[in-house]
Coordinates of C-alpha atoms and ligand atoms in Angstrom, one line a residue:
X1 CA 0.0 0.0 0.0
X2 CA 1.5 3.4 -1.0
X3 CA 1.1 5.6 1.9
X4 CA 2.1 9.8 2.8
X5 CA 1.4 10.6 6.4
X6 CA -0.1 14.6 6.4
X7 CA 0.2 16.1 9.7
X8 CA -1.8 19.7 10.5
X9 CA 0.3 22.0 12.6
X10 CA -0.6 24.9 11.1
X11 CA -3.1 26.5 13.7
X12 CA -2.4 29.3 15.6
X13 CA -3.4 27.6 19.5
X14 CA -4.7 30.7 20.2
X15 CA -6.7 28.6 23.5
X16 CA -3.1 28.0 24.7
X17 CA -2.6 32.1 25.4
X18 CA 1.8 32.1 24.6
X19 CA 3.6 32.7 22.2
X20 CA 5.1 29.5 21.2
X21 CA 3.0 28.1 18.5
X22 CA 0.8 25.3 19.8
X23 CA 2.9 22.1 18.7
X24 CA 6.1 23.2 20.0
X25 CA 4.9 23.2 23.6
X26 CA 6.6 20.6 24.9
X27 CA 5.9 17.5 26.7
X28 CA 8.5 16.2 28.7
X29 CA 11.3 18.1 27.0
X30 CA 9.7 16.9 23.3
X31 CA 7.5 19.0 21.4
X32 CA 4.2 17.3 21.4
X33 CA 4.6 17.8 17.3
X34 CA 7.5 16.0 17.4
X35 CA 5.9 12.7 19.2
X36 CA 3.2 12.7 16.4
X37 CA 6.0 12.4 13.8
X38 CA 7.6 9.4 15.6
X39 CA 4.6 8.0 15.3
X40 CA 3.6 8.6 11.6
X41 CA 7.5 7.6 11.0
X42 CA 6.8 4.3 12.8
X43 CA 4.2 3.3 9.5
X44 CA 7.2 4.2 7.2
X45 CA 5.3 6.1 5.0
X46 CA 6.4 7.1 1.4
X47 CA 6.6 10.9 2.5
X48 CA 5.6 13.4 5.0
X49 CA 3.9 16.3 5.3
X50 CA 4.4 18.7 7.9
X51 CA 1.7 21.9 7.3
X52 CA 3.0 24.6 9.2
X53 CA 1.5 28.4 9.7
X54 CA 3.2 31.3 10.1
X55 CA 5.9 29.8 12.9
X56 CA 6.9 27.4 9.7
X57 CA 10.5 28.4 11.0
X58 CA 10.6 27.6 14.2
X59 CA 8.9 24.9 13.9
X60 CA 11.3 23.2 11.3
X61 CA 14.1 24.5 13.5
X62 CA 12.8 22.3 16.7
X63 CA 11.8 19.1 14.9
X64 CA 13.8 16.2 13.8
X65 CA 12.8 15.0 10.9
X66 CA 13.4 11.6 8.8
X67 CA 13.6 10.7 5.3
X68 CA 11.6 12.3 2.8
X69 CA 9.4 14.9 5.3
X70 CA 8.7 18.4 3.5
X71 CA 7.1 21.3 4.9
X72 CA 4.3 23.0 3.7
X73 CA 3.5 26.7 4.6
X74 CA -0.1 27.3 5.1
X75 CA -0.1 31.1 5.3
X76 CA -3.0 31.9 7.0
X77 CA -4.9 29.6 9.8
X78 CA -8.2 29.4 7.2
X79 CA -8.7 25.9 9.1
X80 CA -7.9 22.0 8.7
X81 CA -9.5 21.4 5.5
X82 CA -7.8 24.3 3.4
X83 CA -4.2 23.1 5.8
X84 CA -4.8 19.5 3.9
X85 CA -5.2 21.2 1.2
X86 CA -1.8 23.0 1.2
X87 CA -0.2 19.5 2.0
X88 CA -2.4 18.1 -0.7
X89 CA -0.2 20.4 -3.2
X90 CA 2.7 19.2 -2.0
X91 CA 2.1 15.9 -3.0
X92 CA 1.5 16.5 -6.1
X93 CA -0.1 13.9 -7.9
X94 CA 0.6 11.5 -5.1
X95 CA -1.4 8.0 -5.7
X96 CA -2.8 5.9 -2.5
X97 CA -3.8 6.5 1.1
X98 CA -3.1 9.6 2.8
X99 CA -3.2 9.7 7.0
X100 CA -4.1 12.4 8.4
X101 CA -3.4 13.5 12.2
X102 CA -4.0 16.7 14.2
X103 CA -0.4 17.5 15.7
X104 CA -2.0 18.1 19.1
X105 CA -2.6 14.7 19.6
X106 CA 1.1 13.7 21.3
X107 CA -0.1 10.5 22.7
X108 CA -1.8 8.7 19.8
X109 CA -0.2 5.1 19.6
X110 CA 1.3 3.4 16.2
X111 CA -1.0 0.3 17.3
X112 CA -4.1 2.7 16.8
X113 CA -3.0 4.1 13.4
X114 CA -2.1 0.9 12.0
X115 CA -5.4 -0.5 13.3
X116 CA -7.1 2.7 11.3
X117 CA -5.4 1.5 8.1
X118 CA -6.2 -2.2 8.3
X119 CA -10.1 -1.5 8.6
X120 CA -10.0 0.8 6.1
X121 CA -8.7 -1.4 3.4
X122 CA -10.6 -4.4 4.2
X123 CA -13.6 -2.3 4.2
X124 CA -12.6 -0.8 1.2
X125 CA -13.4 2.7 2.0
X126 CA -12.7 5.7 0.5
X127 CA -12.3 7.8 4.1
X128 CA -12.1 6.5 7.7
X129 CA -11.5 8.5 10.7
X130 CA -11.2 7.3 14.0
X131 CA -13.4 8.3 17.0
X132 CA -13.7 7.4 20.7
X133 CA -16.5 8.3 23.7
X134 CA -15.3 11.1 25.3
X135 CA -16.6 11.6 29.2
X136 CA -16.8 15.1 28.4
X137 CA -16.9 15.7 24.8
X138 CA -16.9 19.5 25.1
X139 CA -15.0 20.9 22.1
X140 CA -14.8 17.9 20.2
X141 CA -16.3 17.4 16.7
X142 CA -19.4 14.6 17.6
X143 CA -19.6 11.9 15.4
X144 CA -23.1 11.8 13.7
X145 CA -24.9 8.7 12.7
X146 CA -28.0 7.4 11.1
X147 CA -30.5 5.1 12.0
X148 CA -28.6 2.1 10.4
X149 CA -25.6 3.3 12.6
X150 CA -23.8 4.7 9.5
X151 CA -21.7 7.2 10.0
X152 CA -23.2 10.3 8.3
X153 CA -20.9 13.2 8.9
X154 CA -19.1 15.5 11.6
X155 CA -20.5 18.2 13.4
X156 CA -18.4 20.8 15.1
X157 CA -19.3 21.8 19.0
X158 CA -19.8 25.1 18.6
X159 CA -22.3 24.2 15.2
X160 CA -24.2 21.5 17.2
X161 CA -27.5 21.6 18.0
X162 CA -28.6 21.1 22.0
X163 CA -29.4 17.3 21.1
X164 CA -26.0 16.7 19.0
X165 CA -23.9 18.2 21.6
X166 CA -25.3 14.9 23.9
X167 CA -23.6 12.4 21.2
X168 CA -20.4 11.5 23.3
X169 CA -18.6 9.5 20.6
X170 CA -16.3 12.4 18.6
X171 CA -13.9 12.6 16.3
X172 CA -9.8 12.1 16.4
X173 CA -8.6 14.2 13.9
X174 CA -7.2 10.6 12.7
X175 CA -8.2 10.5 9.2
X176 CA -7.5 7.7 6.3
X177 CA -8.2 9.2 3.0
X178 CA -8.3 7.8 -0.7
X179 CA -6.1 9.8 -3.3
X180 CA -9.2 9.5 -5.6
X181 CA -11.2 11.0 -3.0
X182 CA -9.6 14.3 -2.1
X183 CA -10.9 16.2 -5.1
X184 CA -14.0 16.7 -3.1
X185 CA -12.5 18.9 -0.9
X186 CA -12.9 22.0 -2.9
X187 CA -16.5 21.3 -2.1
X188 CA -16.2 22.2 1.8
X189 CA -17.6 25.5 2.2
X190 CA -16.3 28.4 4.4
X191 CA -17.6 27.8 8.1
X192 CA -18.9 31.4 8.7
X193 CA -19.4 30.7 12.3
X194 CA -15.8 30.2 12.9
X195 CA -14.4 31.6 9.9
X196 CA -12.6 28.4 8.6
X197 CA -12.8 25.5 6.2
X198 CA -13.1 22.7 8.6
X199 CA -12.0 19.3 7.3
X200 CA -14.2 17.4 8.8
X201 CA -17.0 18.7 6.4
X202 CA -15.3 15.9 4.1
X203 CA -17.2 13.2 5.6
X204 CA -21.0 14.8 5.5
X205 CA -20.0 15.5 1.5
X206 CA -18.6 12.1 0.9
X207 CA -21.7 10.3 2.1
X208 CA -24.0 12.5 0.1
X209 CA -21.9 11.1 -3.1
X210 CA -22.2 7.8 -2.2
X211 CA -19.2 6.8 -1.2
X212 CA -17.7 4.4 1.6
X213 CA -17.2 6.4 4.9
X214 CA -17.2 5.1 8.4
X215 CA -15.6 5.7 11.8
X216 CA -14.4 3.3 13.7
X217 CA -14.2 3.7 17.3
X218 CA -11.2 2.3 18.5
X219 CA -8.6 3.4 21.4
X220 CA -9.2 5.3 24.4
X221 CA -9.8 9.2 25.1
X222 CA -6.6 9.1 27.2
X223 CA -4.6 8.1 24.0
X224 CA -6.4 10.4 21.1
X225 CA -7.1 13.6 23.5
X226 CA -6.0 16.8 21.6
X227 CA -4.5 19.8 23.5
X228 CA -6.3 23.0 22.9
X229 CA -5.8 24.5 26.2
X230 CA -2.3 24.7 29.1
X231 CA -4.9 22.0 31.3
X232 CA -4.9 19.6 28.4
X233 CA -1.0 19.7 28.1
X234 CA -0.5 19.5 31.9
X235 CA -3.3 16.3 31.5
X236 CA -1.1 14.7 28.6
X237 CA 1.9 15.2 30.5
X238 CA 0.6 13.4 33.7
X239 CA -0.7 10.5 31.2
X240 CA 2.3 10.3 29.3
X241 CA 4.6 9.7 32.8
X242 CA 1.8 7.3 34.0
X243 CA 1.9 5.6 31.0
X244 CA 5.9 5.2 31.2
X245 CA 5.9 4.4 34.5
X246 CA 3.2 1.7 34.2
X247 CA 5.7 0.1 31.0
X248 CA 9.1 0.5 33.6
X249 CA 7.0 -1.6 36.3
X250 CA 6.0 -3.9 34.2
X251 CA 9.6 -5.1 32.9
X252 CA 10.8 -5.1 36.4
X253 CA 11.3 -1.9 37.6
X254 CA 11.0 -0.9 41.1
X255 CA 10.0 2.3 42.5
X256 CA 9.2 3.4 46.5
X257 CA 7.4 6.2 45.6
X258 CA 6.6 6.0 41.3
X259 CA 4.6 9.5 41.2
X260 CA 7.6 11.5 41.8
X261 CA 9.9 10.1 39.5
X262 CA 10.1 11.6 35.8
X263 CA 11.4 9.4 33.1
X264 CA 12.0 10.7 29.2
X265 CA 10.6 9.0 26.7
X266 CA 14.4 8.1 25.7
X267 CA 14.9 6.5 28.5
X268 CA 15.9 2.6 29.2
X269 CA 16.1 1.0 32.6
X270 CA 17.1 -2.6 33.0
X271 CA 15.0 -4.9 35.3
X272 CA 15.4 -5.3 38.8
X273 CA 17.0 -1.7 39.7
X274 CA 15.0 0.3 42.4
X275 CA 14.4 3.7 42.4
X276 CA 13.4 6.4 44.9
X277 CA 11.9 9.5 45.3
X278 CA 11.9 12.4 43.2
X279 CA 14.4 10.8 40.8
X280 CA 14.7 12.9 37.3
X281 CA 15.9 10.2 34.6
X282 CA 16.8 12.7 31.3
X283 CA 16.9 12.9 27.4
X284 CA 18.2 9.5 26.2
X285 CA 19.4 7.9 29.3
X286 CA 19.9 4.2 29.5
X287 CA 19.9 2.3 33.4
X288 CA 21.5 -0.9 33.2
X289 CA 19.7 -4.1 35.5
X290 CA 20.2 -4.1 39.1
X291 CA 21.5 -0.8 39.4
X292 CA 20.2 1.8 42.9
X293 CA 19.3 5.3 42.8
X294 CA 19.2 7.1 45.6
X295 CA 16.6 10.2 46.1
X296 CA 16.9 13.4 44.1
X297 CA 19.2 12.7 41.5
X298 CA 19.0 13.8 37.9
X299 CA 20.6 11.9 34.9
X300 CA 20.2 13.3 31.5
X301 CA 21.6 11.9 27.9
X302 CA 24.0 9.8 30.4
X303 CA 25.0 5.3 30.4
X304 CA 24.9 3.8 33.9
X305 CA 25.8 0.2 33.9
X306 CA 24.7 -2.9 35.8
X307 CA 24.7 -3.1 39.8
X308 CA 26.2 0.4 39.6
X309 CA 24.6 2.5 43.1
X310 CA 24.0 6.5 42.3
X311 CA 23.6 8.1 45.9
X312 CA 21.6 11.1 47.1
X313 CA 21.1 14.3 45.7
X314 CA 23.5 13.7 42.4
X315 CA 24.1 15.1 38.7
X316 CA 25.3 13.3 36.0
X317 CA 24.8 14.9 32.9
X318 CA 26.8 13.4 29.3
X319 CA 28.3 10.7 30.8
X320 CA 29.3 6.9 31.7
X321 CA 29.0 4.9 34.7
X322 CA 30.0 1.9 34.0
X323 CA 29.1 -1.7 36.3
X324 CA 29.1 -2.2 40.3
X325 CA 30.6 1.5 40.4
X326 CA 29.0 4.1 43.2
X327 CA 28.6 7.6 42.8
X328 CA 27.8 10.6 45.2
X329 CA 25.9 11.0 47.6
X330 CA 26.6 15.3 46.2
X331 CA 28.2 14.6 43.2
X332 CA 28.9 15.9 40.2
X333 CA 29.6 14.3 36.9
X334 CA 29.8 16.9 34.0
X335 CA 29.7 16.0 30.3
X336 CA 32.0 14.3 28.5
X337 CA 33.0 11.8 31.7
X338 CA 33.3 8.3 32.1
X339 CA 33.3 6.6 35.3
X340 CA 35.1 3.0 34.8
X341 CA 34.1 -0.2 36.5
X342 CA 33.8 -0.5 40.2
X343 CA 34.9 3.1 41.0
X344 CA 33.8 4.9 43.8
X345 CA 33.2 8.7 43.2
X346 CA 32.1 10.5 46.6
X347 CA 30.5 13.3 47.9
X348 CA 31.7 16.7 46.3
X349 CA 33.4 15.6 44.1
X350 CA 33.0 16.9 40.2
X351 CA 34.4 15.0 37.6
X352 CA 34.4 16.9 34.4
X353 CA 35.6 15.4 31.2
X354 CA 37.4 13.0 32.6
X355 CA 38.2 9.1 32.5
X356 CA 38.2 7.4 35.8
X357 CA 39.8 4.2 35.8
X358 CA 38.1 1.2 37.2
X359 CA 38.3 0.7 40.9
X360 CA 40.0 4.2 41.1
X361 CA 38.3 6.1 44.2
X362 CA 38.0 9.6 45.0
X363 CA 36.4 10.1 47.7
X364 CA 35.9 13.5 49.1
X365 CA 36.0 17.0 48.1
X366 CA 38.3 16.7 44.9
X367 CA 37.9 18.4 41.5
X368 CA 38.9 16.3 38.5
X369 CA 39.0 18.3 34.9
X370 CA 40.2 17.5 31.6
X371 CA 42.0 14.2 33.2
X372 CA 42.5 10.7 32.3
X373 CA 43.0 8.8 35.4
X374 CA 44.3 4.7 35.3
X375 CA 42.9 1.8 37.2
X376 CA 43.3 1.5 41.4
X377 CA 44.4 5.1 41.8
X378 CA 43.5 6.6 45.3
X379 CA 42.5 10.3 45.1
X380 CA 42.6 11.8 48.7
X381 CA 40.5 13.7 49.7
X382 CA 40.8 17.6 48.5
X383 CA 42.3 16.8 45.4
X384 CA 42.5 19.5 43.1
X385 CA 43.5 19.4 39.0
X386 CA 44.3 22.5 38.3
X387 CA 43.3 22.4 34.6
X388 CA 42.8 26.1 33.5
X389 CA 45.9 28.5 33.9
X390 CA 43.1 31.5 32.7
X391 CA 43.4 31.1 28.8
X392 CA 44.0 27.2 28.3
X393 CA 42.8 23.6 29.5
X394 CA 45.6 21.3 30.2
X395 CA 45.1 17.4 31.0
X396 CA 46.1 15.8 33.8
X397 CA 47.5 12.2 33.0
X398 CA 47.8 9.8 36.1
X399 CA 48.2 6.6 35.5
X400 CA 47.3 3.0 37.6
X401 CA 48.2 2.5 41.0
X402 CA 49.1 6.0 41.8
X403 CA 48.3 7.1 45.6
X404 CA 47.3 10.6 45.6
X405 CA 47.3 12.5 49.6
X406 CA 45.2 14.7 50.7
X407 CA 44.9 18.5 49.7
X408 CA 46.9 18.3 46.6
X409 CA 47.1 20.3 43.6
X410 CA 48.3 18.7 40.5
X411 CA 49.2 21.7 38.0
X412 CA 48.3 20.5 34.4
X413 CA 49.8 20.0 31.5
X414 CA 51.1 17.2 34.1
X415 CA 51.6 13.4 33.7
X416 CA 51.9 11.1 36.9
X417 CA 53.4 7.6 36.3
X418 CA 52.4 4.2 37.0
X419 CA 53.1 3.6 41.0
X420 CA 53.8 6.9 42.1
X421 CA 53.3 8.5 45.7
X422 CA 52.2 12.1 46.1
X423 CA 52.5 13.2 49.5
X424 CA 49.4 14.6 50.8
X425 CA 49.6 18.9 50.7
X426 CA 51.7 19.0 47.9
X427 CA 51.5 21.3 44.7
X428 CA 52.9 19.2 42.1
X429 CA 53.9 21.3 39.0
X430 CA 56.3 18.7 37.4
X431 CA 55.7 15.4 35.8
X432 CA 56.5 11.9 38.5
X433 CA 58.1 9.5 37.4
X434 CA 56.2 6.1 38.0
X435 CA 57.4 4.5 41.1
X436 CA 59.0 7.3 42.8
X437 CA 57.3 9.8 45.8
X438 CA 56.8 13.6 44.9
X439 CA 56.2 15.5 47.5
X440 CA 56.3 19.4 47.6
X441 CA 56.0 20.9 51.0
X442 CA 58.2 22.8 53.4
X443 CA 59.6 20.4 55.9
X444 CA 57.9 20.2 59.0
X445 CA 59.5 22.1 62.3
X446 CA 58.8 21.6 65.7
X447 CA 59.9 24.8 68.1
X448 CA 60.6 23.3 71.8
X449 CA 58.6 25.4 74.3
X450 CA 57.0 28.1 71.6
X451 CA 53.9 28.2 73.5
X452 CA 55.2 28.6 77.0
X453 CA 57.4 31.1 75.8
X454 CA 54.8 33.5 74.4
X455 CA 52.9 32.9 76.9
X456 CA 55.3 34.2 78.9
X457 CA 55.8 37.0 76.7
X458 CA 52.4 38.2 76.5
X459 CA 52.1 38.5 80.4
X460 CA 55.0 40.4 81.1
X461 CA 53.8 42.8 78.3
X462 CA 50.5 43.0 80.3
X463 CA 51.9 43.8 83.3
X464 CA 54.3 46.4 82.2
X465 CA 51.3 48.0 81.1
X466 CA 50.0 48.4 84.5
X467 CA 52.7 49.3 86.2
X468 CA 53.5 52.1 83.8
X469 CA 49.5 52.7 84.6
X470 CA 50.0 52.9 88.2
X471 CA 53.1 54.7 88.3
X472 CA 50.5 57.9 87.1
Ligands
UD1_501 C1 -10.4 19.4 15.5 C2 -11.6 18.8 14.7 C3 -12.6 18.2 15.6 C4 -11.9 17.1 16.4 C5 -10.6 17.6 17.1 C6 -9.8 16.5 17.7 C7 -11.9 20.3 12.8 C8 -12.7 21.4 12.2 N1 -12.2 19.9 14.0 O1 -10.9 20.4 16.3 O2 -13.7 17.6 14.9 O3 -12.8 16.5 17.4 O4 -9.8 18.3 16.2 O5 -8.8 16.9 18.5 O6 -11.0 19.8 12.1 N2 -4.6 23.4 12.0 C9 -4.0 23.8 10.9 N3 -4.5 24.9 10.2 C10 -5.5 25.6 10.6 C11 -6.2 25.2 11.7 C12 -5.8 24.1 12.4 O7 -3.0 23.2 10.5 O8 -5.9 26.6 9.9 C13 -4.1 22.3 12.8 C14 -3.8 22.7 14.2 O9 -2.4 23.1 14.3 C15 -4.0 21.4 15.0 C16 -5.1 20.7 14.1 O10 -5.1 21.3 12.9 O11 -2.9 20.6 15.1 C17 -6.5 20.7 14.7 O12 -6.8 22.1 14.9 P1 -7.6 22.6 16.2 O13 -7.8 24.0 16.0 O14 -6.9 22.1 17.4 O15 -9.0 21.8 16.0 P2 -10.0 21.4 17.1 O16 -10.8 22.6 17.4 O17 -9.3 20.8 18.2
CA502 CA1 -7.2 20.4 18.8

């Protein structure tokens, strides 16, 4: 079957009162346009249409796009019939089924649309829209039918008489149209009532010619609810993180408290890893199995491995944990790191850009920039890599086995070799050779009686004074 996927973004969402254009609000970090593209890409259709209004730029600006998609600037919001009608021109003599979706309908499922498409040809119509029973149908078109059941056409809310406004079953925006079908659109009239040619006048004109219309009723309002209004988003939002919640649970997942933790879209967590409150799991983040995260962390576009523990009230942004490591609790791992196997990054500590060996700790209070560190180092606690001499980054090269004390600064460019000692409160500005202690402090002396002797000094002093008061 030759297929184009249409999608009508185009509108102005004046209900939504901002001045993003409606399909660019975002759900979850992703435009809810975006999500509806997925979707249509998921039927791998010949081509795409993206019908955009006046925000055409920003829109194609935001949106990642696949294969063959081509915009198509509707220049004025005249409504959904003359916005197919644009796309319609840009297929130019296109021959086969065209889908149609609103682009406010983020969390409309692949299953659904397929579902559309498989009735439709073995029904052999020429259009087919999907509807669903709406609790509240409110704005929706309702979905009228005849006595026989058959679908006779749309009717728009605000055109509805007292009676039809009772019909709970409405339309989708979810349409399957026949390319030898769409010449009837020039036939839809101008809606003076709203100003705009609505598309769903299609169906009511179709019948009246004889052709083979019908709805079909299939999915839920929760999956096909369009987002006219800031409520609707903030609804679609909520059902989207129930929704992945209720998938992470069911492959294993654990979670103490589920309704405060946000997962992406992107997002992969392998089974059996628990997670706790108010946990914020980012972009494209993948979890490996087993794996514990502690309350209020945040990873975004980062790789955690298996078994690997992330304590309390940690960032890790751009970066790799790989297995059985531990990190935080009050850490920081900036982008561009990568944690190695078993390693043990503690709290306040930032690692940015930077390779960690595995099993290399760091305990406490150290700043590691622009370094590559080997396996089984030891970074004492207050360890500073001085990286930036204020025009430059320089890397800091330690290698494996290397024992780092306390409250040092490493001054980069600097490379410390396999073995080596750096005694703790040293400022090493020079490269160590592997094997060898490097130590950079000014020898310890210990002055014999210095306390008793100012003591001393600071009571005669005191009682000068008062003599010399006395003596007044
Ligand atoms: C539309 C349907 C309604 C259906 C509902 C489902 C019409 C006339 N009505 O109503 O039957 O129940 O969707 O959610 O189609 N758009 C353009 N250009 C325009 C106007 C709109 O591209 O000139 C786009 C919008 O960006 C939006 C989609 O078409 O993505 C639907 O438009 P919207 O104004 O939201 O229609 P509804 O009133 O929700
Ligand atoms: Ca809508």
């Amino acid at each position: 079957m030759k297929l184009a996927g249409v999608i009508l973004a185009g509108g102005l969402g004046k209900r939504m009162n901002s001045s993003l254009p409606k399909v660019l609000h975002t759900v979850h970090g992703t435009p809810m346009l975006q999500y509806v593209l997925n979707t249509i890409y998921g039927l791998k259709p010949q081509t795409v249409i993206v019908v955009a209004g006046k925000y055409l730029k920003e829109i194609r600006e935001l949106i990642k796009e696949e294969g063959s998609t081509t915009f198509a600037k509707q220049e004025e919001a005249k409504g959904t019939a003359d916005a197919f009608l644009k796309a319609w021109q840009t297929l130019k003599g296109f021959k086969g089924t065209v889908i149609v979706v609103n682009g406010d309908t983020p969390l409309i499922v692949q299953g659904t649309l397929k579902k559309l498409l498989t009735l439709h040809k073995k029904r052999g119509n020429k259009i087919s829209f999907i509807s669903f029973i709406s609790k509240e149908p409110g704005s929706y078109g309702r979905v009228i039918r005849n006595e026989e059941k058959e679908v006779i056409s749309i009717v728009e809310d605000r055109d509805a008489t007292e009676s039809q406004k009772k019909i709970n079953e409405v339309n989708s925006g979810v349409y399957a149209i026949e390319s030898e079908a769409v010449h009837i659109l020039k036939e839809i009239k101008l809606n003076k009532s709203k100003g705009e040619y609505y598309l769903t006048d299609i169906i009511g004109i179709a019948k009246n010619k004889g052709m083979k219309v019908d709805a079909f009723c299939t999915g839920s309002e929760d999956e096909l609810m369009g987002v006219n209004t800031r409520e609707e988003l903030e609804r679609v939002r909520q059902l989207m993180k129930d929704r992945s919640i209720k998938r992470w649970i069911a492959r294993g997942v654990n979670f103490m408290d589920a309704s405060s933790v946000f997962i992406s879209p992107g997002t992969r967590i392998g089974r059996d890893t628990f997670i706790y409150p108010n946990v914020y799991l980012e972009g494209n983040t993948s979890i490996g199995r087993g794996c514990t995260i502690y309350p209020n962390v945040r990873i975004h576009d980062s790789i955690i491995g298996e078994r690997t523990v992330i304590k309390d009230s940690t960032l890790i942004e751009e970066s790799v944990v790989k297995s059985n490591a531990s990190v935080g609790p009050f850490a920081r791992i900036r982008p561009g790191s990568i944690i190695g196997k078993g390693a043990r990054i503690g709290n306040f500590v930032e690692v940015k850009k930077s390779v960690i060996g595995s099993g290399t700790k760091a305990g406490h209070l150290t700043y590691l920039g622009d370094s590559k560190i080997g396996n089984n180092v030891n970074v004492g606690a207050g360890t500073i890599t001085c990286n930036y001499d204020g025009y430059k980054k320089h890397i800091t090269h330690i290698e494996d086995d290397v024992f780092i004390g306390s409250d040092s600064q490493l001054i980069a460019p600097i490379k410390i070799g396999r073995g080596a000692y750096i005694g703790a409160g040293s400022t090493i500005t020079k490269d160590v050779p592997s094997m060898s202690l490097a130590i950079s402090r000014v020898e310890q002396r210990s002055i014999k009686d210095w306390v008793i002797k100012k003591q001393f000094k600071v009571q005669s002093s005191k009682s000068k004074v008062k003599g010399a008061k006395s003596r007044k």
